[in-house]
C-alpha positions as a LaTeX table, in Angstrom:
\begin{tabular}{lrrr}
\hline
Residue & $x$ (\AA) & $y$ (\AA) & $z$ (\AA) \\
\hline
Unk1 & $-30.21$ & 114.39 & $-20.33$ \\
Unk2 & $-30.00$ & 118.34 & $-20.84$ \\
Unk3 & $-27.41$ & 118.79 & $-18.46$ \\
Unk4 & $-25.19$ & 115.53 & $-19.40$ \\
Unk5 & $-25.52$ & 116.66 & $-23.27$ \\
Unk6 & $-24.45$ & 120.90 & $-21.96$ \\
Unk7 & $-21.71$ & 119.22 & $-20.43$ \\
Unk8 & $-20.63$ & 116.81 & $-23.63$ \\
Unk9 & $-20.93$ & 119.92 & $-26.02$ \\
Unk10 & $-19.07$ & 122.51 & $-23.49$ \\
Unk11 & $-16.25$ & 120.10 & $-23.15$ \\
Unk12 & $-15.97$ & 119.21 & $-27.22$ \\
Unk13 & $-16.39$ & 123.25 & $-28.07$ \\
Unk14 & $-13.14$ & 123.55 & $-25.54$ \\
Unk15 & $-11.49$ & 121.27 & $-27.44$ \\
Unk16 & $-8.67$ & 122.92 & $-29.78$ \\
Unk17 & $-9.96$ & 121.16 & $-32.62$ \\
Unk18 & $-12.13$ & 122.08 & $-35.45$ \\
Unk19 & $-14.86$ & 119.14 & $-35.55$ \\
Unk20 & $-18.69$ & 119.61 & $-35.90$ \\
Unk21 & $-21.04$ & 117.64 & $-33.59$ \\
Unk22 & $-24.20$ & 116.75 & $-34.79$ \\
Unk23 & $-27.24$ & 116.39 & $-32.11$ \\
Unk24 & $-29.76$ & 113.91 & $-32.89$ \\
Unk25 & $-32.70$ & 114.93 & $-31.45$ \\
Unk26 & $-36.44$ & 114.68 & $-32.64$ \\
Unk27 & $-37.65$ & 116.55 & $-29.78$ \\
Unk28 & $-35.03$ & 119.08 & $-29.55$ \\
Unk29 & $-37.36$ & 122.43 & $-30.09$ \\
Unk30 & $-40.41$ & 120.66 & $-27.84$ \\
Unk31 & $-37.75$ & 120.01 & $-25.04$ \\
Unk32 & $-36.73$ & 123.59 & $-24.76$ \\
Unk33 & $-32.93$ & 122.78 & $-26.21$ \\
Unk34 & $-32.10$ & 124.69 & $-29.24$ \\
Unk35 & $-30.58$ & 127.21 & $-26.66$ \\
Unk36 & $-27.57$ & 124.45 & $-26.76$ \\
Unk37 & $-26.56$ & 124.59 & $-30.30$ \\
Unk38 & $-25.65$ & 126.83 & $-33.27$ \\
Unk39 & $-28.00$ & 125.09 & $-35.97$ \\
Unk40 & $-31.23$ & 123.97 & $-36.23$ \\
Unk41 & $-32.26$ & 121.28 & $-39.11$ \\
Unk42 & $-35.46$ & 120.61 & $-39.51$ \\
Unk43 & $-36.44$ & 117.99 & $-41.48$ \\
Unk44 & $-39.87$ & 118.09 & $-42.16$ \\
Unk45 & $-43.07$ & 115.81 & $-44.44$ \\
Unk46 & $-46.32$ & 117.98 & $-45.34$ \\
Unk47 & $-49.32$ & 117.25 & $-43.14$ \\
Unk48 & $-50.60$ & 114.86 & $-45.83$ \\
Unk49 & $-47.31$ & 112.78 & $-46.64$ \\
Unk50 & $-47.35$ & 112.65 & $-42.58$ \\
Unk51 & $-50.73$ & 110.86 & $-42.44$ \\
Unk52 & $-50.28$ & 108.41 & $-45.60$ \\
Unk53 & $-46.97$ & 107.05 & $-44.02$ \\
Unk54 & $-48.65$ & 107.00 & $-40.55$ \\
Unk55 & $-51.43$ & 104.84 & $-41.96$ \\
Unk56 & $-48.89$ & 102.71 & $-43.89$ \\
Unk57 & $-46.57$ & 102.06 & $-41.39$ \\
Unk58 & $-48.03$ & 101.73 & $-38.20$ \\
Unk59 & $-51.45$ & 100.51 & $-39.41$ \\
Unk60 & $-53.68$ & 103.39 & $-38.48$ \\
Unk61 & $-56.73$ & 104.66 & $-39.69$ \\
Unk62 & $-56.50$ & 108.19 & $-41.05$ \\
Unk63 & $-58.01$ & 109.15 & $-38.04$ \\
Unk64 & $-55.44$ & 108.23 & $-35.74$ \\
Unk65 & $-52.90$ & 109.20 & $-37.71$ \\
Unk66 & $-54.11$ & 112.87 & $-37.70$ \\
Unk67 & $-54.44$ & 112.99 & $-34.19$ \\
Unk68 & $-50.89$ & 112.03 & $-33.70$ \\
Unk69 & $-49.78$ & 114.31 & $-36.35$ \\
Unk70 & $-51.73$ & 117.25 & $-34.17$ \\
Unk71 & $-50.60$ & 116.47 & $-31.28$ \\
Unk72 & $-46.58$ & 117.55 & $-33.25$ \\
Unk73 & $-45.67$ & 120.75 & $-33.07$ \\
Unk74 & $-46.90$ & 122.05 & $-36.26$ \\
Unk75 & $-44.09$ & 122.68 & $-39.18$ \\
Unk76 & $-44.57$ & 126.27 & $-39.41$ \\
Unk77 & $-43.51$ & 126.65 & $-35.11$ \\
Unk78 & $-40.39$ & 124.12 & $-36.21$ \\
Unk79 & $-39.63$ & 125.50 & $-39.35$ \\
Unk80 & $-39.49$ & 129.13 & $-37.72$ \\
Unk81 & $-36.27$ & 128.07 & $-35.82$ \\
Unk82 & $-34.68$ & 126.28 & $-38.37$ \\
Unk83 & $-31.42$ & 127.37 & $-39.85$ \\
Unk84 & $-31.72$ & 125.07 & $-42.58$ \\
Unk85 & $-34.76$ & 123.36 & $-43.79$ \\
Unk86 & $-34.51$ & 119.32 & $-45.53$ \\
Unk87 & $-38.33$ & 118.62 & $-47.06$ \\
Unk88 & $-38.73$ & 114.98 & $-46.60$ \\
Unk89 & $-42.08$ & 114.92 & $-48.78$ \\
Unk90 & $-39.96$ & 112.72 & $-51.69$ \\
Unk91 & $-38.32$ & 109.74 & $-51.98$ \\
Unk92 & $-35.41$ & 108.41 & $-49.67$ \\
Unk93 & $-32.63$ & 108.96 & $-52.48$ \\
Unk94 & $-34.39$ & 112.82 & $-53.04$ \\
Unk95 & $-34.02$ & 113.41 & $-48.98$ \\
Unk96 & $-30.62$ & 111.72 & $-49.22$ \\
Unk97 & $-29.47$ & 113.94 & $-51.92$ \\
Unk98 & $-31.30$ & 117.16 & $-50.30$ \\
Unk99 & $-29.34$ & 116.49 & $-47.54$ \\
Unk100 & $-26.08$ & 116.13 & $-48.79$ \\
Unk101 & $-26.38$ & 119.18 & $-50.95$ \\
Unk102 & $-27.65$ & 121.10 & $-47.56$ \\
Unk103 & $-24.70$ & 119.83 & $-45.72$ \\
Unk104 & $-21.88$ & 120.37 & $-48.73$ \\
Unk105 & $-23.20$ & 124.19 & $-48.07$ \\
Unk106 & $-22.49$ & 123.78 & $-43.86$ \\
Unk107 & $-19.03$ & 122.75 & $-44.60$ \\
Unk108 & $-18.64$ & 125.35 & $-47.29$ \\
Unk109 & $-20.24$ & 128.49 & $-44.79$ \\
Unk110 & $-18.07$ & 127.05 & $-41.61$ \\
Unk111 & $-14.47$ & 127.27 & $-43.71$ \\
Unk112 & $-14.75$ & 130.39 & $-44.35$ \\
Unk113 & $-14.57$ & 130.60 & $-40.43$ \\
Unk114 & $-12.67$ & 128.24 & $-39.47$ \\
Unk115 & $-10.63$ & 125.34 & $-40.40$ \\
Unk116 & $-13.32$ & 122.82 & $-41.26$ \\
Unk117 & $-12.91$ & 120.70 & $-44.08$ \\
Unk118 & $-14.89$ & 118.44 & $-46.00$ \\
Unk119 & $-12.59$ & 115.36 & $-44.87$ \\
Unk120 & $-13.58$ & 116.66 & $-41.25$ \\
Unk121 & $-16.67$ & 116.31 & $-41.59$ \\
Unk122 & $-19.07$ & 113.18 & $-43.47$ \\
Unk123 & $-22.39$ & 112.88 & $-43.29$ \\
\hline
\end{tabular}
């Protein structure tokens, strides 16, 4: 998958048009990628908000739902990388709007460099 997504992003960055491409990738630090791309976002949920949705969701005693949250790479490693940083601790309309906000800002640092444009690129 590495190689096939190098190739994909080589091939668009050739391209003579301005356009962002956005990797989705939960695993992209832990695999070793972030070598392929220009920003990290990390979206992160405290270690507590973690466990609480674990147990809610999937059914799982707190236990269990701590040792799946240890066996993560912690958020300080991930948040160390990151260019920008979306706290998911809220509600979905306060990550929604955190993330819009965080990516009005992207398309406001990239025109200054190029000819990006908020029509160019929705989230």
């Amino acid at each position: 998958i590495r190689a096939r997504l190098a190739v994909e992003l080589t091939r668009h960055r050739a391209a003579s048009v301005e356009s962002v491409i956005v990797v989705e990738a939960a695993l992209l630090l832990e695999a070793g990628w972030d070598d392929l791309v220009d920003e990290i976002w990390v979206s992160y949920v405290s270690p507590d908000v973690a466990r609480q949705r674990l147990m809610l969701r999937n059914q799982l005693s707190e236990d269990e739902a701590k040792q799946r949250i240890s066996a993560q790479l912690p958020n300080e490693q991930r948040l160390a990388k990151a260019t920008v940083q979306v706290c998911n601790d809220g509600s979905p309309d306060e990550y929604r709007a955190c993330v819009h906000k965080q990516w009005q800002q992207f398309v406001e640092r990239h025109k200054r460099t190029s000819n990006l444009s908020a029509g160019h690129c929705r989230l």
